[in-house]
Short mmCIF file of C-alpha atoms (C1' of nucleotides) in Angstrom, two decimals:
data_model
loop_
_atom_site.label_atom_id
_atom_site.label_comp_id
_atom_site.label_asym_id
_atom_site.label_seq_id
_atom_site.Cartn_x
_atom_site.Cartn_y
_atom_site.Cartn_z
CA MET A 4 86.87 116.62 189.31
CA GLY A 5 90.31 115.16 189.69
CA PHE A 6 89.40 112.21 191.87
CA GLU A 7 88.98 108.61 190.94
CA GLN A 8 85.33 107.92 191.74
CA PRO A 9 84.05 104.74 193.39
CA ILE A 10 81.71 102.31 191.64
CA ALA A 11 78.05 102.92 192.61
CA THR A 12 75.43 100.18 192.58
CA VAL A 13 72.02 99.44 194.07
CA ASP A 14 71.19 96.08 195.68
CA VAL A 15 67.72 95.03 196.77
CA ALA A 16 66.63 92.43 199.32
CA LEU A 17 63.09 91.41 198.38
CA PHE A 18 61.28 89.56 201.17
CA THR A 19 58.19 87.43 201.10
CA LEU A 20 56.55 84.80 203.29
CA ARG A 21 56.35 81.27 201.89
CA GLU A 22 54.61 78.71 204.10
CA GLY A 23 55.06 80.96 207.09
CA GLU A 24 58.78 81.31 206.44
CA LEU A 25 60.54 84.58 205.68
CA CYS A 26 62.37 84.26 202.35
CA VAL A 27 64.57 86.51 200.27
CA LEU A 28 64.80 86.57 196.48
CA LEU A 29 68.16 85.62 194.95
CA ASN A 30 69.15 85.81 191.30
CA ARG A 31 71.82 83.90 189.43
CA ARG A 32 74.41 86.46 188.33
CA GLU A 33 74.57 86.70 184.55
CA LYS A 34 77.91 88.52 184.36
CA PRO A 35 81.22 88.53 186.23
CA PRO A 36 82.28 89.01 188.90
CA TYR A 37 80.83 85.91 190.58
CA GLN A 38 79.06 84.85 187.38
CA ASP A 39 76.46 82.09 187.89
CA THR A 40 76.43 82.35 191.71
CA TRP A 41 73.33 83.33 193.68
CA ALA A 42 73.22 86.96 194.78
CA LEU A 43 70.83 89.80 195.56
CA PRO A 44 69.33 91.49 192.50
CA GLY A 45 71.29 94.65 191.83
CA GLY A 46 72.68 96.91 189.19
CA PHE A 47 74.31 100.16 188.24
CA VAL A 48 72.57 103.49 188.25
CA HIS A 49 71.39 104.49 184.78
CA VAL A 50 71.65 108.24 184.89
CA GLN A 51 69.56 108.63 181.74
CA GLU A 52 66.73 106.44 182.98
CA ASP A 53 66.57 106.68 186.78
CA GLU A 54 65.14 109.70 188.56
CA ASP A 55 66.89 108.80 191.78
CA LEU A 56 68.21 105.70 193.60
CA THR A 57 64.73 104.58 194.57
CA GLY A 58 64.01 104.63 190.84
CA THR A 59 67.08 102.49 190.27
CA ALA A 60 65.83 100.02 192.88
CA ARG A 61 62.41 99.85 191.22
CA ARG A 62 63.97 99.33 187.80
CA VAL A 63 66.24 96.56 189.09
CA LEU A 64 63.23 94.77 190.54
CA ARG A 65 61.23 95.31 187.36
CA GLU A 66 64.04 93.86 185.24
CA LYS A 67 64.66 90.81 187.43
CA THR A 68 61.19 89.94 188.72
CA ARG A 69 57.52 90.21 187.85
CA ALA A 70 56.70 91.22 191.41
CA LYS A 71 54.18 93.93 192.21
CA VAL A 72 56.19 95.36 195.11
CA ALA A 73 54.07 96.45 198.10
CA TYR A 74 56.77 98.24 200.10
CA LEU A 75 60.21 99.60 199.25
CA GLU A 76 62.58 101.45 201.57
CA GLN A 77 66.22 102.44 201.51
CA LEU A 78 68.17 100.33 203.98
CA TYR A 79 71.80 101.36 204.30
CA THR A 80 74.76 102.27 202.12
CA PHE A 81 77.58 99.76 202.23
CA SER A 82 80.99 100.78 200.99
CA GLY A 83 84.70 100.17 200.97
CA ALA A 84 87.73 99.08 199.03
CA ALA A 85 87.35 95.39 199.80
CA ARG A 86 83.71 94.50 199.19
CA ASP A 87 83.87 94.31 195.37
CA PRO A 88 86.78 92.85 193.36
CA ARG A 89 86.28 95.57 190.74
CA GLY A 90 87.47 98.19 193.24
CA TRP A 91 86.31 100.75 195.80
CA SER A 92 82.53 100.56 195.67
CA ILE A 93 79.32 101.96 197.09
CA SER A 94 76.22 99.79 197.35
CA VAL A 95 73.05 101.62 198.25
CA SER A 96 70.83 98.83 199.53
CA TYR A 97 67.04 98.71 199.64
CA TYR A 98 64.63 96.21 201.07
CA ALA A 99 61.23 95.37 199.66
CA LEU A 100 58.20 93.44 200.87
CA VAL A 101 55.72 91.61 198.69
CA PRO A 102 52.98 89.04 199.37
CA LEU A 103 53.84 85.69 197.84
CA HIS A 104 50.94 85.72 195.37
CA ALA A 105 52.12 89.09 193.99
CA LEU A 106 55.64 87.84 193.41
CA GLY A 107 54.65 86.31 190.10
CA GLU A 108 56.35 83.39 188.46
CA VAL A 109 59.82 82.53 189.79
CA ASP A 110 61.95 80.93 187.07
CA ASN A 111 63.98 78.45 189.09
CA THR A 112 67.00 78.53 186.82
CA HIS A 113 67.51 82.30 187.21
CA ALA A 114 65.87 83.03 190.55
CA MET A 115 65.10 81.38 193.86
CA LEU A 116 63.46 82.14 197.18
CA ALA A 117 65.88 81.35 199.99
CA PRO A 118 64.68 81.13 203.61
CA VAL A 119 66.62 83.71 205.63
CA SER A 120 67.32 81.02 208.21
CA SER A 121 69.34 78.95 205.73
CA LEU A 122 70.99 81.19 203.17
CA PRO A 123 73.63 79.94 200.76
CA SER A 124 77.04 81.58 200.81
CA LEU A 125 76.71 84.91 198.98
CA PRO A 126 79.17 87.16 197.13
CA PHE A 127 80.14 90.73 198.08
CA ASP A 128 78.67 91.61 201.48
CA HIS A 129 75.20 90.45 200.48
CA SER A 130 74.91 88.31 203.61
CA ALA A 131 75.49 91.42 205.73
CA ILE A 132 72.92 93.34 203.68
CA ILE A 133 70.30 90.64 204.27
CA GLY A 134 71.22 90.52 207.96
CA THR A 135 70.81 94.27 208.28
CA ALA A 136 67.51 94.13 206.39
CA VAL A 137 66.15 91.37 208.63
CA ASP A 138 67.16 93.35 211.72
CA ARG A 139 65.41 96.43 210.38
CA LEU A 140 62.32 94.42 209.47
CA ARG A 141 62.15 92.80 212.91
CA ASN A 142 62.69 96.05 214.74
CA LYS A 143 60.37 98.22 212.64
CA SER A 144 57.62 95.59 212.76
CA SER A 145 57.33 96.03 216.51
CA TYR A 146 56.04 99.58 216.12
CA SER A 147 54.53 99.80 212.64
CA SER A 148 52.21 98.26 210.09
CA LEU A 149 55.21 96.94 208.13
CA PRO A 150 54.24 93.22 208.24
CA THR A 151 50.91 93.96 206.54
CA TYR A 152 52.86 94.41 203.30
CA LEU A 153 53.64 90.68 203.36
CA LEU A 154 49.91 89.88 203.25
CA PRO A 155 47.29 90.19 200.49
CA THR A 156 45.05 93.25 200.61
CA THR A 157 42.54 91.53 202.90
CA PHE A 158 43.41 89.26 205.82
CA THR A 159 42.08 88.10 209.17
CA LEU A 160 43.49 89.11 212.54
CA ALA A 161 44.71 85.56 213.05
CA GLU A 162 46.69 85.74 209.81
CA LEU A 163 48.07 89.14 210.75
CA LYS A 164 49.14 87.88 214.15
CA LYS A 165 50.96 84.95 212.55
CA VAL A 166 52.89 87.30 210.27
CA TYR A 167 53.92 89.51 213.18
CA GLU A 168 55.04 86.43 215.06
CA GLN A 169 56.99 85.12 212.07
CA VAL A 170 58.72 88.39 211.38
CA MET A 171 59.46 89.31 214.98
CA GLY A 172 60.08 85.81 216.31
CA GLY A 173 58.21 84.83 219.45
CA ALA A 174 54.57 84.39 220.35
CA LEU A 175 52.09 87.20 220.92
CA ASP A 176 49.01 87.12 223.14
CA ARG A 177 45.90 86.75 220.98
CA THR A 178 43.71 89.11 223.03
CA SER A 179 46.35 91.81 223.49
CA PHE A 180 47.31 91.63 219.83
CA ARG A 181 43.72 92.15 218.76
CA ARG A 182 43.17 94.98 221.23
CA ASN A 183 46.41 96.76 220.35
CA MET A 184 46.13 96.36 216.61
CA LEU A 185 42.59 97.75 216.56
CA ALA A 186 43.55 100.59 218.90
CA GLN A 187 46.29 101.66 216.48
CA GLU A 188 43.59 102.18 213.87
CA VAL A 189 45.84 101.12 211.02
CA ILE A 190 43.46 98.44 209.75
CA GLU A 191 39.74 98.52 209.06
CA PRO A 192 37.15 95.78 208.60
CA VAL A 193 35.88 94.98 205.11
CA GLU A 194 32.75 93.18 204.03
CA GLY A 195 33.11 89.43 203.92
CA ALA A 196 34.54 86.76 206.12
CA THR A 197 36.77 83.74 205.72
CA ARG A 198 35.54 80.29 206.52
CA GLY A 199 37.20 76.98 206.06
CA GLY A 200 36.69 74.62 208.93
CA ALA A 201 34.43 73.59 211.73
CA HIS A 202 34.53 76.97 213.36
CA ARG A 203 33.29 80.53 213.34
CA PRO A 204 34.37 82.53 210.29
CA ALA A 205 36.67 85.51 210.86
CA GLN A 206 36.21 89.14 209.93
CA LEU A 207 38.43 90.35 207.09
CA TYR A 208 40.52 93.51 207.44
CA ARG A 209 42.65 95.70 205.21
CA ARG A 210 45.22 98.47 205.76
CA LYS A 211 43.55 101.86 206.16
CA SER A 212 46.37 103.63 204.31
CA ASP A 213 48.93 102.63 201.71
CA GLN A 214 51.50 104.53 203.76
CA LEU A 215 53.45 102.82 206.52
CA GLN A 216 51.87 103.67 209.89
CA GLN A 217 53.93 103.94 213.05
CA PHE A 218 52.43 102.97 216.41
CA ALA A 219 52.53 105.18 219.48
CA ARG A 220 53.49 102.19 221.62
CA VAL A 221 55.33 98.97 221.12
CA LEU A 222 53.53 95.65 220.70
CA MET B 6 81.47 99.20 182.71
CA GLY B 7 79.77 101.02 179.92
CA PHE B 8 77.63 103.30 182.07
CA GLU B 9 78.09 106.91 182.94
CA GLN B 10 78.48 106.87 186.71
CA PRO B 11 76.92 109.38 189.11
CA ILE B 12 78.98 111.74 191.25
CA ALA B 13 79.43 110.40 194.80
CA THR B 14 79.95 112.65 197.81
CA VAL B 15 79.63 112.52 201.59
CA ASP B 16 77.93 115.30 203.58
CA VAL B 17 77.94 115.55 207.36
CA ALA B 18 75.54 117.34 209.72
CA LEU B 19 77.50 118.00 212.92
CA PHE B 20 75.25 118.92 215.86
CA THR B 21 76.08 120.53 219.16
CA LEU B 22 74.20 122.35 221.92
CA ARG B 23 75.04 126.04 222.43
CA GLU B 24 73.21 127.77 225.27
CA GLY B 25 70.61 125.04 225.28
CA GLU B 26 69.97 125.39 221.56
CA LEU B 27 70.58 122.67 218.98
CA CYS B 28 72.98 123.96 216.34
CA VAL B 29 74.50 122.54 213.17
CA LEU B 30 77.93 123.34 211.78
CA LEU B 31 78.04 125.09 208.39
CA ASN B 32 81.12 125.83 206.30
CA ARG B 33 81.63 128.48 203.66
CA ARG B 34 82.15 126.61 200.37
CA GLU B 35 85.63 127.22 199.01
CA LYS B 36 84.93 126.00 195.47
CA PRO B 37 82.06 126.08 192.97
CA PRO B 38 79.28 125.25 192.73
CA TYR B 39 77.76 127.63 195.27
CA GLN B 40 81.19 129.08 196.12
CA ASP B 41 81.19 131.24 199.29
CA THR B 42 77.72 130.18 200.42
CA TRP B 43 77.10 128.35 203.70
CA ALA B 44 76.67 124.59 203.37
CA LEU B 45 77.19 121.33 205.22
CA PRO B 46 80.79 120.13 205.31
CA GLY B 47 81.22 117.52 202.60
CA GLY B 48 83.55 116.12 200.03
CA PHE B 49 84.35 113.43 197.51
CA VAL B 50 85.42 109.95 198.41
CA HIS B 51 89.21 109.57 198.23
CA VAL B 52 89.57 105.94 197.22
CA GLN B 53 93.29 105.91 198.09
CA GLU B 54 92.78 107.35 201.57
CA ASP B 55 89.36 106.28 202.85
CA GLU B 56 88.68 102.76 204.07
CA ASP B 57 84.93 103.22 203.63
CA LEU B 58 82.34 106.01 203.63
CA THR B 59 82.46 106.37 207.41
CA GLY B 60 86.17 106.98 206.91
CA THR B 61 85.32 109.65 204.34
CA ALA B 62 82.95 111.28 206.83
CA ARG B 63 85.64 111.27 209.52
CA ARG B 64 88.20 112.75 207.13
CA VAL B 65 85.79 115.50 206.02
CA LEU B 66 85.21 116.46 209.64
CA ARG B 67 88.95 116.32 210.38
CA GLU B 68 89.72 118.59 207.44
CA LYS B 69 87.01 121.16 208.20
CA THR B 70 86.87 121.20 212.01
CA ARG B 71 89.00 120.57 215.07
CA ALA B 72 86.12 118.71 216.72
CA LYS B 73 86.64 115.53 218.72
CA VAL B 74 83.48 113.84 217.47
CA ALA B 75 81.61 111.83 220.12
CA TYR B 76 79.10 110.09 217.86
CA LEU B 77 78.91 109.48 214.13
CA GLU B 78 76.25 107.54 212.23
CA GLN B 79 75.19 107.15 208.64
CA LEU B 80 71.89 108.95 208.04
CA TYR B 81 70.52 108.44 204.54
CA THR B 82 71.65 108.48 200.94
CA PHE B 83 70.19 111.31 198.90
CA SER B 84 70.33 111.10 195.14
CA GLY B 85 68.98 112.25 191.82
CA ALA B 86 69.58 114.18 188.66
CA ALA B 87 68.44 117.51 190.04
CA ARG B 88 70.11 117.93 193.43
CA ASP B 89 73.57 118.98 192.13
CA PRO B 90 74.19 121.26 189.10
CA ARG B 91 77.22 119.12 188.19
CA GLY B 92 74.90 116.24 187.31
CA TRP B 93 73.30 113.05 188.62
CA SER B 94 74.69 112.69 192.12
CA ILE B 95 74.69 110.55 195.22
CA SER B 96 75.20 112.14 198.64
CA VAL B 97 75.73 109.68 201.46
CA SER B 98 74.89 111.75 204.52
CA TYR B 99 76.07 111.28 208.09
CA TYR B 100 75.18 113.03 211.30
CA ALA B 101 77.56 113.63 214.18
CA LEU B 102 77.18 114.77 217.79
CA VAL B 103 79.78 116.63 219.81
CA PRO B 104 79.69 118.56 223.10
CA LEU B 105 80.32 122.26 222.54
CA HIS B 106 83.61 122.30 224.45
CA ALA B 107 84.97 119.50 222.23
CA LEU B 108 84.12 121.39 219.05
CA GLY B 109 87.32 123.41 219.27
CA GLU B 110 87.81 126.83 217.80
CA VAL B 111 85.25 127.90 215.18
CA ASP B 112 86.78 130.35 212.71
CA ASN B 113 83.83 132.62 211.98
CA THR B 114 84.89 133.48 208.45
CA HIS B 115 84.94 129.85 207.29
CA ALA B 116 82.52 128.19 209.70
CA MET B 117 79.46 128.96 211.79
CA LEU B 118 77.07 127.26 214.18
CA ALA B 119 73.52 127.79 212.97
CA PRO B 120 70.53 127.05 215.25
CA VAL B 121 68.39 124.43 213.53
CA SER B 122 65.36 126.59 214.26
CA SER B 123 66.65 129.42 212.06
CA LEU B 124 68.78 128.04 209.26
CA PRO B 125 69.91 130.15 206.34
CA SER B 126 68.94 129.07 202.84
CA LEU B 127 71.25 126.20 201.88
CA PRO B 128 72.43 124.81 198.55
CA PHE B 129 71.77 121.30 197.18
CA ASP B 130 69.28 119.48 199.41
CA HIS B 131 71.23 120.31 202.55
CA SER B 132 68.09 121.66 204.25
CA ALA B 133 66.41 118.29 203.70
CA ILE B 134 69.49 116.49 205.04
CA ILE B 135 69.44 118.57 208.23
CA GLY B 136 65.70 118.04 208.54
CA THR B 137 66.10 114.28 208.22
CA ALA B 138 68.96 114.34 210.72
CA VAL B 139 66.94 116.31 213.27
CA ASP B 140 64.03 113.89 212.85
CA ARG B 141 66.33 110.94 213.41
CA LEU B 142 67.94 112.62 216.41
CA ARG B 143 64.56 113.42 217.98
CA ASN B 144 63.18 109.98 217.36
CA LYS B 145 66.23 107.98 218.40
CA SER B 146 66.68 110.09 221.54
CA SER B 147 63.36 108.84 222.88
CA TYR B 148 64.70 105.29 223.21
CA SER B 149 68.47 105.60 223.49
CA SER B 150 71.41 107.27 225.17
CA LEU B 151 72.00 109.40 222.09
CA PRO B 152 71.66 112.83 223.78
CA THR B 153 74.50 112.00 226.19
CA TYR B 154 76.90 112.53 223.29
CA LEU B 155 76.01 116.22 223.38
CA LEU B 156 77.28 116.47 226.97
CA PRO B 157 80.78 116.36 228.47
CA THR B 158 81.89 113.05 229.96
CA THR B 159 80.34 113.86 233.35
CA PHE B 160 77.00 115.54 233.92
CA THR B 161 74.16 115.77 236.42
CA LEU B 162 70.72 114.30 235.95
CA ALA B 163 69.30 117.82 235.71
CA GLU B 164 71.67 118.61 232.85
CA LEU B 165 70.85 115.33 231.15
CA LYS B 166 67.13 116.00 231.46
CA LYS B 167 67.56 119.44 229.90
CA VAL B 168 69.36 117.93 226.91
CA TYR B 169 66.65 115.32 226.38
CA GLU B 170 64.05 118.08 226.56
CA GLN B 171 65.96 120.27 224.12
CA VAL B 172 66.50 117.51 221.62
CA MET B 173 63.05 115.97 221.82
CA GLY B 174 61.08 119.16 222.36
CA GLY B 175 58.67 119.18 225.29
CA ALA B 176 59.02 118.88 229.04
CA LEU B 177 59.74 115.68 230.93
CA ASP B 178 58.72 114.86 234.49
CA ARG B 179 61.73 115.20 236.78
CA THR B 180 60.94 112.16 238.95
CA SER B 181 60.00 109.85 236.09
CA PHE B 182 63.04 110.91 234.11
CA ARG B 183 65.34 110.10 237.02
CA ARG B 184 63.64 106.79 237.68
CA ASN B 185 63.61 105.73 234.04
CA MET B 186 67.12 106.85 233.23
CA LEU B 187 68.59 105.00 236.21
CA ALA B 188 66.50 101.90 235.45
CA GLN B 189 67.99 101.79 231.93
CA GLU B 190 71.42 101.40 233.53
CA VAL B 191 73.14 103.37 230.78
CA ILE B 192 74.72 105.88 233.15
CA GLU B 193 76.64 105.37 236.38
CA PRO B 194 77.55 107.73 239.23
CA VAL B 195 81.09 109.04 239.48
CA GLU B 196 82.91 110.55 242.47
CA GLY B 197 82.34 114.24 242.85
CA ALA B 198 79.40 116.58 242.75
CA THR B 199 78.58 119.92 241.23
CA ARG B 200 77.82 122.89 243.38
CA GLY B 201 77.21 126.44 242.36
CA GLY B 202 74.34 128.05 244.17
CA ALA B 203 72.43 128.16 247.38
CA HIS B 204 71.32 124.58 247.05
CA ARG B 205 72.22 120.95 247.49
CA PRO B 206 74.97 119.78 245.11
CA ALA B 207 74.09 117.13 242.52
CA GLN B 208 75.63 113.75 241.89
CA LEU B 209 77.70 113.49 238.70
CA TYR B 210 77.12 110.67 236.22
CA ARG B 211 78.80 109.35 233.08
CA ARG B 212 77.83 106.94 230.30
CA LYS B 213 78.53 103.35 231.25
CA SER B 214 79.56 102.43 227.71
CA ASP B 215 80.94 104.33 224.74
CA GLN B 216 78.45 102.46 222.57
CA LEU B 217 74.97 103.80 221.99
CA GLN B 218 72.51 102.04 224.31
CA GLN B 219 68.91 101.41 223.32
CA PHE B 220 66.18 101.41 225.95
CA ALA B 221 63.67 98.63 226.38
CA ARG B 222 60.87 101.17 226.82
CA VAL B 223 60.23 104.65 225.60
CA LEU B 224 60.76 107.72 227.78
"C1'" DA C 17 66.12 130.71 259.04
"C1'" DG C 18 65.27 131.07 254.03
"C1'" DA C 19 65.99 129.87 249.36
"C1'" DA C 20 66.92 126.76 245.92
"C1'" DT C 21 67.79 122.54 243.87
"C1'" DA C 22 68.73 117.30 244.73
"C1'" DG C 23 66.76 113.19 245.77
"C1'" DT C 24 62.87 109.81 247.72
"C1'" DG C 25 58.29 107.75 248.72
"C1'" DT C 26 53.83 106.89 247.32
"C1'" DC C 27 49.26 107.39 245.11
"C1'" DT C 28 46.80 107.01 240.88
"C1'" DA C 29 45.73 106.26 236.08
"C1'" DT C 30 46.72 103.62 232.24
"C1'" DA C 31 47.97 99.84 229.43
"C1'" DA C 32 49.48 95.10 228.76
"C1'" DG C 33 49.20 90.13 229.86
"C1'" DA C 34 46.45 86.33 231.30
"C1'" DC C 35 42.53 83.90 230.95
"C1'" DA C 36 37.80 82.71 231.30
"C1'" DC C 37 33.66 83.17 228.90
"C1'" DT C 38 30.48 83.71 224.86
"C1'" DA C 39 29.57 83.36 219.63
"C1'" DT C 40 29.25 81.04 215.32
"C1'" DA C 41 30.30 78.13 211.99
"C1'" DA C 42 30.75 72.75 210.12
"C1'" DG C 43 30.26 67.98 210.75
"C1'" DC D 3 26.09 67.93 220.40
"C1'" DT D 4 30.96 68.34 219.61
"C1'" DT D 5 34.85 70.76 217.92
"C1'" DA D 6 37.47 74.54 216.55
"C1'" DT D 7 38.36 79.17 216.01
"C1'" DA D 8 36.45 84.15 216.48
"C1'" DG D 9 35.52 87.61 219.47
"C1'" DT D 10 34.52 89.90 224.36
"C1'" DG D 11 34.82 90.95 229.35
"C1'" DT D 12 37.51 91.42 233.29
"C1'" DC D 13 41.19 90.64 236.79
"C1'" DT D 14 45.96 91.29 237.74
"C1'" DT D 15 50.26 93.43 237.25
"C1'" DA D 16 53.65 96.70 235.66
"C1'" DT D 17 54.78 101.33 234.70
"C1'" DA D 18 54.50 106.27 233.95
"C1'" DG D 19 52.94 110.67 235.66
"C1'" DA D 20 51.89 113.55 239.50
"C1'" DC D 21 53.16 115.39 243.55
"C1'" DA D 22 54.26 115.77 248.26
"C1'" DC D 23 57.93 115.26 251.32
"C1'" DT D 24 62.83 115.08 252.91
"C1'" DA D 25 67.95 116.35 252.22
"C1'" DT D 26 71.74 119.42 251.62
"C1'" DT D 27 74.05 123.29 250.46
"C1'" DC D 28 74.87 128.62 250.51
"C1'" DT D 29 73.65 133.10 252.03
#
DNA sequence: AGAATAGTGTCTATAAGACACTATAAG
DNA sequence: CTTATAGTGTCTTATAGACACTATTCT
């Protein structure tokens, strides 16, 4: 080929909601560079193992977490001579969503959930990757069923509204939210209802499709 | 590093409007694989020359065209074992917009403008790249000033409307388009007016900012 | 004057926000 | 019966589409 090729890696920002707070999974780096510091889970492409980069992202998550990932999407490809001390590098970044209960055990010596509002200092351009991912998540949530992937399979409209509010920042009108969300026809009622206080129990819903649904209009 | 690394290239889909038709620039490949067939302009990263992948995209366009590119954005990163006969590869794709007059001379033996509605068969996954780029262009045009980058610096509202219609497919209401476009405050009037028929001359406009502007609401 | 396109005013239909009202559970 | 949240009905307001009407140029 004749050209010195750049280093190619995949980094994944895995988001979940913990106590109504958007958090991202960080791992302690086992090898240099930046050994022992917190960073996004990532790794090299294994050309023998991985079908494509999405496969690499899945494998990275499988190796570093026990999470049953609900949603995974390519985010952006970061690159340049300066971002990695090992040399000119390409990082194909992905972001993933998972409900907290499906994250599995988090071993606190090797992994942590960091609230996106108070991240530690991170190596490479991982802070920029998380920032870009949060922007994408916020933006895409306003016209899609994306936030449902942060919830268990069944949920009430009140829970769904809270997640949209958390992810997008800012309050939504209860009536309009209900009307719009049902008009989009991305969720459907299921048998059963929650109860848990001195009040009327709420209908449970689930996503109609496993695929991400886009809305015609904005929330 | 210990791992066999994938091949990393950059491919660019350069769009322009010719006679109201959306076209993409294709080059005849000078080297194998697929020597002499039409394909998207692309190339390897030159780690000594390129600051980052956007720099690679700019250099590729500089080497293969005389175009003064108005807009350039990263599109998606395609990858896998099967897409390139040379082996497991990563193609970071970009799309670019340029007004026809700023495309410069197109040498018909080495380059061509192909209407996206009737593309020849293309090597690698270049058809998928163009398809993804057209989708992005269509979608993003509905809520941004993106189509203005296909026009010269000054243009009339009628011309602008035609471009939006071409890119998005489907007619727009003349009055609503005018009202909406002016409300977005992304264009401003400039001195001068077109004339060229038995009719009232039209006010000329230009983009207010070189940056892409997003609209609050959809067209 | 006629033709053709630019630009404006206004009516209507639709959708979102606001908010009051009813429903259903537990204590 | 009170309290708290679920769910519904409806008024108001903002906006997009439709479309008629005026403006300006050339022939």
